[in-house]
XYZ file of C-alpha atoms in Angstrom:
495
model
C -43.873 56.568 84.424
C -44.586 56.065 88.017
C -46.937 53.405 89.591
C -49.314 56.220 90.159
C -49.246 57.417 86.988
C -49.806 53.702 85.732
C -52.675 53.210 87.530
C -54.822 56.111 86.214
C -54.041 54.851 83.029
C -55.619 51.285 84.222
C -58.751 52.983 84.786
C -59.211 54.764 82.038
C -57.843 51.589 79.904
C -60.376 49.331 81.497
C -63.287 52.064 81.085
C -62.394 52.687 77.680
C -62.424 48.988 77.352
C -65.655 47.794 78.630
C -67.555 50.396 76.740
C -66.760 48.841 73.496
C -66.760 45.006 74.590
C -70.056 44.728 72.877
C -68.662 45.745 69.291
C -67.451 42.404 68.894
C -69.754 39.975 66.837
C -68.293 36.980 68.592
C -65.413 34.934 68.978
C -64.769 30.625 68.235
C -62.930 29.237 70.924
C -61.755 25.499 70.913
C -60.748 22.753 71.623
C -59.900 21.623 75.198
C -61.794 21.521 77.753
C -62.234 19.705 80.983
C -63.316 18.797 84.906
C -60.562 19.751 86.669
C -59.943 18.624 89.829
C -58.439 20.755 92.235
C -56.126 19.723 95.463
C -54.182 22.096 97.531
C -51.355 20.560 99.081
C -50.165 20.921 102.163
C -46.712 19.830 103.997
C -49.273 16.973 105.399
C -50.308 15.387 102.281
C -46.913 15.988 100.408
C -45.330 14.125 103.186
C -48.204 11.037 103.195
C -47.488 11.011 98.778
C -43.699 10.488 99.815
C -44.461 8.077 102.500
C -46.290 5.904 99.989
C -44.311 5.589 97.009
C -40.999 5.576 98.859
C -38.995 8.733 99.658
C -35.627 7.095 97.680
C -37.945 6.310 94.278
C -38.660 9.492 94.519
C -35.109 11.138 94.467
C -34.197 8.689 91.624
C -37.099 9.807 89.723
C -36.591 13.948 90.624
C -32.865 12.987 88.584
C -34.806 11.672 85.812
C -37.493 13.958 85.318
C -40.023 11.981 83.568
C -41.929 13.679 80.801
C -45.115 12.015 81.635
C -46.625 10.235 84.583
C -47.134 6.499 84.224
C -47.094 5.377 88.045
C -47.849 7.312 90.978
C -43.861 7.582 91.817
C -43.475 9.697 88.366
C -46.527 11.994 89.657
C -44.987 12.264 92.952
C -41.368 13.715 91.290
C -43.304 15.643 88.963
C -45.193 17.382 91.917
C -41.799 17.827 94.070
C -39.911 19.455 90.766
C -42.596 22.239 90.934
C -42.873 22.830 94.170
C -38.828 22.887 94.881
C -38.963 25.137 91.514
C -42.483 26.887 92.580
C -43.072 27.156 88.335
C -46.058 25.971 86.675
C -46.100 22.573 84.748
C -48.380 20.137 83.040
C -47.618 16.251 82.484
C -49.854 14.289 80.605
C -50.978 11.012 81.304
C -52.175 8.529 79.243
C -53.785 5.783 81.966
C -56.754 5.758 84.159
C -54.559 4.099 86.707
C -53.197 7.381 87.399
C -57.259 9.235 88.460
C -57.665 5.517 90.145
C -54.891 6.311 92.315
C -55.208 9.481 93.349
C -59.012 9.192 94.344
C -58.116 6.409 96.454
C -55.265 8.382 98.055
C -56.245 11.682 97.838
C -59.383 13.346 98.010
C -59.860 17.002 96.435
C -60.927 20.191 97.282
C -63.403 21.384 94.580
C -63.706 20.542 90.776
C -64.178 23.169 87.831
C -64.519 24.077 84.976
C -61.063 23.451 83.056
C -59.147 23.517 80.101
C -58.085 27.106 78.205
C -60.631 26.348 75.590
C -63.154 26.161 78.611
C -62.186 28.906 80.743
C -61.548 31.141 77.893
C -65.421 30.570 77.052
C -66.918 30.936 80.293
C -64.708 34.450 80.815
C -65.880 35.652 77.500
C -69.684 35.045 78.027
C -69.718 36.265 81.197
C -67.953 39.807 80.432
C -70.958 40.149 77.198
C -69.395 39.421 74.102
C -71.951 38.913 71.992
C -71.272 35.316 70.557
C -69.201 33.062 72.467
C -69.133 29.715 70.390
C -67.333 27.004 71.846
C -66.405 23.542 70.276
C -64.843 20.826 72.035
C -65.082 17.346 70.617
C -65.307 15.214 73.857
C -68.822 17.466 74.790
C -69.829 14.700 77.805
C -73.000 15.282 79.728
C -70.342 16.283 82.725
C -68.242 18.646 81.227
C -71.145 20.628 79.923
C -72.622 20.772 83.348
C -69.660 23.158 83.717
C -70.162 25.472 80.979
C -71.685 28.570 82.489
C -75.774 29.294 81.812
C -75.876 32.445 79.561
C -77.674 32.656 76.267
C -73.971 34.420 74.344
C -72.789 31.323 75.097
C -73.268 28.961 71.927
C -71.610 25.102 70.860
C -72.384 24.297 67.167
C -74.443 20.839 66.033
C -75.616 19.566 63.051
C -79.582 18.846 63.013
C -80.470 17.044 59.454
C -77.490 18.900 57.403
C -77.741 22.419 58.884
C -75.536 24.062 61.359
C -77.277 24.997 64.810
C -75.767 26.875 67.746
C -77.593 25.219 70.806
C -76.345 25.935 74.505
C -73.826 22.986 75.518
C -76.140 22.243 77.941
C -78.138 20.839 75.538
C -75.721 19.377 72.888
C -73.761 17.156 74.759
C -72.826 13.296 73.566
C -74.983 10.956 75.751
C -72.496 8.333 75.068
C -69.179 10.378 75.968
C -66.686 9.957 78.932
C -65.358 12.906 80.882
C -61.838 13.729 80.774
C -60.738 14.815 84.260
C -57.601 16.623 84.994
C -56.029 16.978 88.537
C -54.763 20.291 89.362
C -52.289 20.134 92.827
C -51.630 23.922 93.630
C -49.056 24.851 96.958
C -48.226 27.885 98.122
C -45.297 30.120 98.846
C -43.389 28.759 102.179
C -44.442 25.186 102.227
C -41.940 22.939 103.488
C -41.076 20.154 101.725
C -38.793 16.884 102.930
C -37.102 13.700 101.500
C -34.194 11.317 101.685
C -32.524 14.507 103.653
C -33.346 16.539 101.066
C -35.209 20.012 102.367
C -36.233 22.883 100.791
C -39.470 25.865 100.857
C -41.596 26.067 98.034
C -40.469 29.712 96.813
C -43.446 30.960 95.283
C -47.495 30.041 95.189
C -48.153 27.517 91.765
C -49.397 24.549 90.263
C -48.939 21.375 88.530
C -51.262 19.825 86.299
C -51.762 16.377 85.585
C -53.295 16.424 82.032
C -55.467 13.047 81.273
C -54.823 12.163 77.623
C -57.234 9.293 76.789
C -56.621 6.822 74.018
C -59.968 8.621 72.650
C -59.306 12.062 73.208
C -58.638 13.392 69.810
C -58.161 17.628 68.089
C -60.678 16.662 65.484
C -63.983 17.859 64.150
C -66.751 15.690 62.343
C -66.900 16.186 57.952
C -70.249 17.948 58.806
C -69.500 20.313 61.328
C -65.893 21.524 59.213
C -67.939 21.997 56.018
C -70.786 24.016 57.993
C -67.591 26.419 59.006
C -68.100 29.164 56.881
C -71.645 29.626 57.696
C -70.238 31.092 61.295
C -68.026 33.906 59.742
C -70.430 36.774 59.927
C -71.117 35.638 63.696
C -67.521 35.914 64.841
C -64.395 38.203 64.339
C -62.023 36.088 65.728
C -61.240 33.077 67.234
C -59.017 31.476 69.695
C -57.397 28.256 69.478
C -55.624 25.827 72.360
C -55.217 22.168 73.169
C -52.605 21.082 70.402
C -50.678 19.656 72.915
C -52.836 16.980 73.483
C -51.915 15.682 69.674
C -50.066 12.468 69.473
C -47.172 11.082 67.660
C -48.732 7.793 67.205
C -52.588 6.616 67.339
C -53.467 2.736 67.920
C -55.240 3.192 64.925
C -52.187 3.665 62.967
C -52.812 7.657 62.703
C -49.956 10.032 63.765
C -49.349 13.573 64.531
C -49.270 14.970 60.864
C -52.977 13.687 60.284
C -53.674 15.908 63.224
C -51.986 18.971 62.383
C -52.987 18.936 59.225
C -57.200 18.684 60.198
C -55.800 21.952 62.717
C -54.604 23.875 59.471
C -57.395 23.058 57.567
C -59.863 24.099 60.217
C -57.886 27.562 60.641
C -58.058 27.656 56.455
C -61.957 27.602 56.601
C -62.668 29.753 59.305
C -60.746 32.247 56.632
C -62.670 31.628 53.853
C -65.026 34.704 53.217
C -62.859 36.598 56.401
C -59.087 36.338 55.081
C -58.274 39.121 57.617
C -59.992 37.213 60.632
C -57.893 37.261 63.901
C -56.678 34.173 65.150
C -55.095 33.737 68.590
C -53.303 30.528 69.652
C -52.784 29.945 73.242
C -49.683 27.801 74.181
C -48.808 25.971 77.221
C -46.148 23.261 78.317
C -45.786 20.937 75.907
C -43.530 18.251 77.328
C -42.982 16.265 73.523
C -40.526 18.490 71.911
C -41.419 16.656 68.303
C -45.451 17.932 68.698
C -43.779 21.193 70.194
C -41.808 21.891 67.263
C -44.277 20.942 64.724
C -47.456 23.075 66.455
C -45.025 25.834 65.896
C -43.590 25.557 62.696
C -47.002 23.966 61.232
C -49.959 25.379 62.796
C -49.435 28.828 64.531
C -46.356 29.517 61.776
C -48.238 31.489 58.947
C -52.166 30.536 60.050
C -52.248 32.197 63.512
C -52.190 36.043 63.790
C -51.171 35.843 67.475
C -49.495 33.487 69.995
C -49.954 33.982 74.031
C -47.269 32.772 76.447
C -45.563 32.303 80.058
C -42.167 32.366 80.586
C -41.162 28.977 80.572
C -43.370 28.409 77.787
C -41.149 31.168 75.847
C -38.000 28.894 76.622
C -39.652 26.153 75.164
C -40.608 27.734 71.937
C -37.098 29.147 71.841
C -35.425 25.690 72.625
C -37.129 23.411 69.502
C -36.947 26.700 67.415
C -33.067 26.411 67.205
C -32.372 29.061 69.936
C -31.163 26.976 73.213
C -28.593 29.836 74.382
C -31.557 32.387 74.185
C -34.161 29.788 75.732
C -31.396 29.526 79.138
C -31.085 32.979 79.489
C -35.122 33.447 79.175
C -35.773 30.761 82.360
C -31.798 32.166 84.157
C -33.112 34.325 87.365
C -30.520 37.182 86.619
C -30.785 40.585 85.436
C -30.525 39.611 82.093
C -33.654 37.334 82.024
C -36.087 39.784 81.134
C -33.776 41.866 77.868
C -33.880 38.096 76.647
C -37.695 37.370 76.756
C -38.363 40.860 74.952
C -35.567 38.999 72.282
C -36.941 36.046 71.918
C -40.533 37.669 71.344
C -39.073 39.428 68.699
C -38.113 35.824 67.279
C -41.178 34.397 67.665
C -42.890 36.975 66.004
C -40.913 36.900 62.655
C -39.900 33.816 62.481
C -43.181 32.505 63.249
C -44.498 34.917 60.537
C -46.939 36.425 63.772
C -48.741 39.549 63.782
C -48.188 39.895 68.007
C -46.518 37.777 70.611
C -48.120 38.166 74.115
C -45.996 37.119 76.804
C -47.275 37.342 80.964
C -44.666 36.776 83.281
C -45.478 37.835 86.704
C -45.167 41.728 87.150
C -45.305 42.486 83.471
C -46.552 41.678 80.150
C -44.391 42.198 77.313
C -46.047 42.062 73.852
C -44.294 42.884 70.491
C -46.366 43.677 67.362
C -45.969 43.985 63.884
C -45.589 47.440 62.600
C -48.497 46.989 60.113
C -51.087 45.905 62.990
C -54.062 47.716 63.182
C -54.067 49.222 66.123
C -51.427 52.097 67.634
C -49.280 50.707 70.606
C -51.589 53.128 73.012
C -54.378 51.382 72.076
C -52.402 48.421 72.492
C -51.330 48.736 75.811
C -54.583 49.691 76.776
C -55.742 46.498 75.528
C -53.076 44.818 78.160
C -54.140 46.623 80.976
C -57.699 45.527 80.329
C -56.334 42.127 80.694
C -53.917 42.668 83.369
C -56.986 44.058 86.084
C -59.048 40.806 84.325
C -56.308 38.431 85.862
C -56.470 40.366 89.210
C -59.901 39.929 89.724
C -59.539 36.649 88.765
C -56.966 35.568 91.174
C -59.036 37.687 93.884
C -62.066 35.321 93.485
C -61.111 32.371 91.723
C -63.756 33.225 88.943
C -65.236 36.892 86.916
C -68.804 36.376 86.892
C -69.368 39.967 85.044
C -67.662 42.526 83.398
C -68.580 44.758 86.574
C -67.066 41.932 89.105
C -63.753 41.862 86.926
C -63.331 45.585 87.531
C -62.429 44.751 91.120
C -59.406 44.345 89.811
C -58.535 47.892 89.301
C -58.319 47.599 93.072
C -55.559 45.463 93.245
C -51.852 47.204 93.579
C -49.580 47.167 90.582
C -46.668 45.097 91.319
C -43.823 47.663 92.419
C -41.294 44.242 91.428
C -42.808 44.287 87.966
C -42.391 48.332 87.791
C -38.554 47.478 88.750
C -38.363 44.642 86.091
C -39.292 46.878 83.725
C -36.300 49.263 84.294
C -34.022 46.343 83.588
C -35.458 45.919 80.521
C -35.055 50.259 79.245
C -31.480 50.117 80.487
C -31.127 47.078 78.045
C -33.191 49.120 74.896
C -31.398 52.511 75.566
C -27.753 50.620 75.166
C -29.370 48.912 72.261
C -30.200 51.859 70.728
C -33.791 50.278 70.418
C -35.297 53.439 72.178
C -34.754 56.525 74.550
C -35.504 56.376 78.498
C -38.461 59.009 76.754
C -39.897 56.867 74.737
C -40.331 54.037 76.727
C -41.716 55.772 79.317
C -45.059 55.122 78.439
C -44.607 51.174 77.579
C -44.801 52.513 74.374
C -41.766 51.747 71.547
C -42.285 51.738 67.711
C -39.136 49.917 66.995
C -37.370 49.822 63.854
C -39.353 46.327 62.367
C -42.086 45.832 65.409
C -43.553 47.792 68.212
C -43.357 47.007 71.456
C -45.546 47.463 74.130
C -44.886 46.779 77.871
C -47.057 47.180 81.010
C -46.086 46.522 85.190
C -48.957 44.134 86.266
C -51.322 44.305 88.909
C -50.733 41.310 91.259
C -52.556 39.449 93.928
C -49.920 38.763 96.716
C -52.066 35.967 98.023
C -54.410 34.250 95.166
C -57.524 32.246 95.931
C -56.500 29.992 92.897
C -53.781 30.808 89.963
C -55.389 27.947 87.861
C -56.609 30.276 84.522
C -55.158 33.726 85.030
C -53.062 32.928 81.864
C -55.801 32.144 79.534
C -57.475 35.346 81.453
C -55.290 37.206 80.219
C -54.576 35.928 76.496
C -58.161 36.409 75.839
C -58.906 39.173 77.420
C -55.886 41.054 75.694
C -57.512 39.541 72.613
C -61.044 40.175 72.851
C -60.243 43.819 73.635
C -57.936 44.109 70.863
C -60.829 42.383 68.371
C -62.962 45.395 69.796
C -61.251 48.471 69.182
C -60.428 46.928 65.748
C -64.279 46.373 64.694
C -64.619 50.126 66.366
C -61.801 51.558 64.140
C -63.605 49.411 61.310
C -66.672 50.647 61.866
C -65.633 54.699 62.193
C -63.803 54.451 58.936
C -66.954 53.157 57.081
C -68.806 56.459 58.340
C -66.271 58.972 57.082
């Protein structure tokens, strides 16, 4: 199909879309949110983070790649690696010292709302879905400041024994801290130099330097888990992210299994009374291979209904999953890099026991499904370009304050790299005898165990901030998808 052709069906897919949006009772999203604070960095203040901490520490540390930043030389590496790769990251941190030393060194930009529990629920409530309840367990008078004013938008509390959905404006913990992320985005071109090493920064990006807080903990109170139920017939679905922040070890003598098991058990009673209800787990990097490996195999394998995913966060699954041959190829820039993303999907999804696997790389999604899934692969795809002109508009204006605003991003060119991509990736099925050239025309395949669906991407050559266009797009793949099923749902009750 030509790019033409593809972007008539856009329209009509995001039309189609929007008119239905309000079918959905609501969605639970949790757990992470955050203040993010954003820097973009320049060759000038790249060049004064080097000058502090010592251009040659930071070339020993670049060769060690440290998997979490516990002095500012580790940060500065860390921020180097992704800009010399120009890929997306996120290091935790587990000291103050780190915030400490960046406010006294570098000032930022602008702070936000952050987090993929928090973005996902400020997107949600401000394209109209109905009930947008959010739950994060470090609520602090700050963080709620960022939660955006709309009356869909709900947090749950327990007055005297009873559940109550209150705005988070008004349910925050007095007493609570504010977690504070710093988000250092570059862009494409930068120059970067260092102990006579030189390179440009190959594509626009980010790094983010998660705060993990001896406090911050994926838990909910007794009350609140046993009031869980009473939100079923307020929500259809519900989308789930910030495992990563789970621990091995807790100074209290806790570990990781206490943790995933509260995750399971929360997923468990949001099923009770709704044993078909969707949910959607959104991944990211995950630099503990242990916690990776154990969100997978114990939390999204068998209780999640759907798992959303970059590239790189593809090889990761694929690496602790047993698969580090398929997990090189996935992240290797040649032609082959794309044939073995649409493979490892297709591992993910059975061997994580998934219904679909929703994977945005730029210039194309590619999402494989199980052939019972409720939905056709049309209606799929449709459901993909919804969320592909959602992540436009959002890297047009940094933010989708309406369904109407995130339309603009029907306006935005389909990527004619991504269209390419996608030929790779036939030439691969037709010699696999997966499909025809025909039937993949469409980005349409019912394969012989899943379906497959695959779209080119609209894409914003010059962003105003990529921070969030991948939880844009999980959830807005998901929320449409949670709408055409109540529709289907709800025209098969009247005949």
């Amino acid at each position: 199909m030509d790019i033409d052709e593809w972007e008539k069906r856009y329209s009509m897919a995001f039309s189609s879309i929007s008119e239905i949006l309000d079918n959905i009772n609501g969605v639970f999203v949790a757990y992470n949110s955050n203040v993010d604070a954003i820097k973009h960095v320049s060759e000038k203040d790249i060049h004064k983070l080097i000058s502090i901490v010592g251009a040659k520490a930071v070339q020993q540390k670049v060769t060690e790649y440290p998997r979490e930043i516990q002095d500012p030389v580790d940060l500065v590496a860390r921020l180097v690696i992704a800009m010399r790769d120009g890929k997306a990251a996120e290091v935790p941190t587990y000291t103050a010292d780190t915030h400490k030393w960046l406010m006294d060194n570098m000032v930022f930009d602008k702070a936000r709302m952050g987090g993929q529990a928090g973005i996902i629920s400020n997107l949600l409530s401000n394209l109209g879905v109905n009930n947008v309840i959010t739950y994060v367990p470090w609520l602090s008078k700050e963080q709620a400041e960022y939660f955006v004013d709309a009356p869909n938008l709900k947090y749950p509390v327990i007055e005297n024994g009873v559940l109550r959905l209150k705005h988070p404006h008004d349910a925050y913990d007095v007493n609570q801290l504010p977690k504070i992320n710093w988000i250092f985005e570059f862009s494409k071109g930068t120059k970067v130099e260092y102990d006579g090493e030189i390179f440009e920064v190959p594509r626009d990006n980010r790094l983010i330097i998660s705060s993990r807080p001896p406090w911050l903990r994926i838990d909910m109170s007794e009350q609140l888990y046993d009031q869980i139920p009473h939100m079923n017939g307020m929500i259809d679905g519900a989308i789930l992210s910030g495992y990563q922040m789970i621990k091995e070890k807790y100074e209290d003598g806790t570990t990781y299994h206490d943790y995933v098991k509260k995750a399971v058990d929360v997923i468990k009673r949001l099923k009770e009374g709704s044993p078909d209800m969707r949910i959607h787990v959104e991944f990211t990097s995950i630099q503990n291979k242990v916690i990776r490996r154990t969100i997978l195999k114990d939390i999204v394998h068998k209780h999640a209904s759907s798992l959303g995913l970059d590239t790189v966060e593809v090889a990761n699954a694929l690496n602790v999953l047993g698969h580090e041959e398929l997990a090189y190829a996935v992240i290797s820039k040649g032609e082959n890099s794309i044939s073995a993303l649409y493979e490892g999907a297709v591992k993910l999804l059975c061997e994580l026991k998934l219904e679909r696997v929703h994977i945005h790389s730029l210039g194309f999604y590619i999402c494989v499904a199980s052939k019972d899934f409720p939905l056709t692969v049309e209606e799929h795809r449709d459901a993909l370009m919804f969320s592909s002109t959602l992540a436009a508009a959002q890297a047009l204006h940094g933010d989708i304050g309406s369904l109407e605003e995130g339309g603009t991003g029907l306006g935005v060119p389909i990527s004619e790299r991504g269209h390419d991509d996608l030929e790779q990736l036939e030439k691969y099925l037709v010699r696999r005898d997966v499909c025809t050239g025909t039937e993949f025309e469409d980005g349409c395949v019912c394969a012989l165990n899943h379906d497959l669906i695959v779209i080119p991407t609209k894409v914003v050559q010059d962003p105003v901030a990529t921070v969030g266009i991948g939880d844009t797009i999980s959830a807005g793949a998901f929320a449409a998808i949670l709408a055409m099923i109540r529709k289907k749902g709800a025209e098969d009750r009247g005949s």
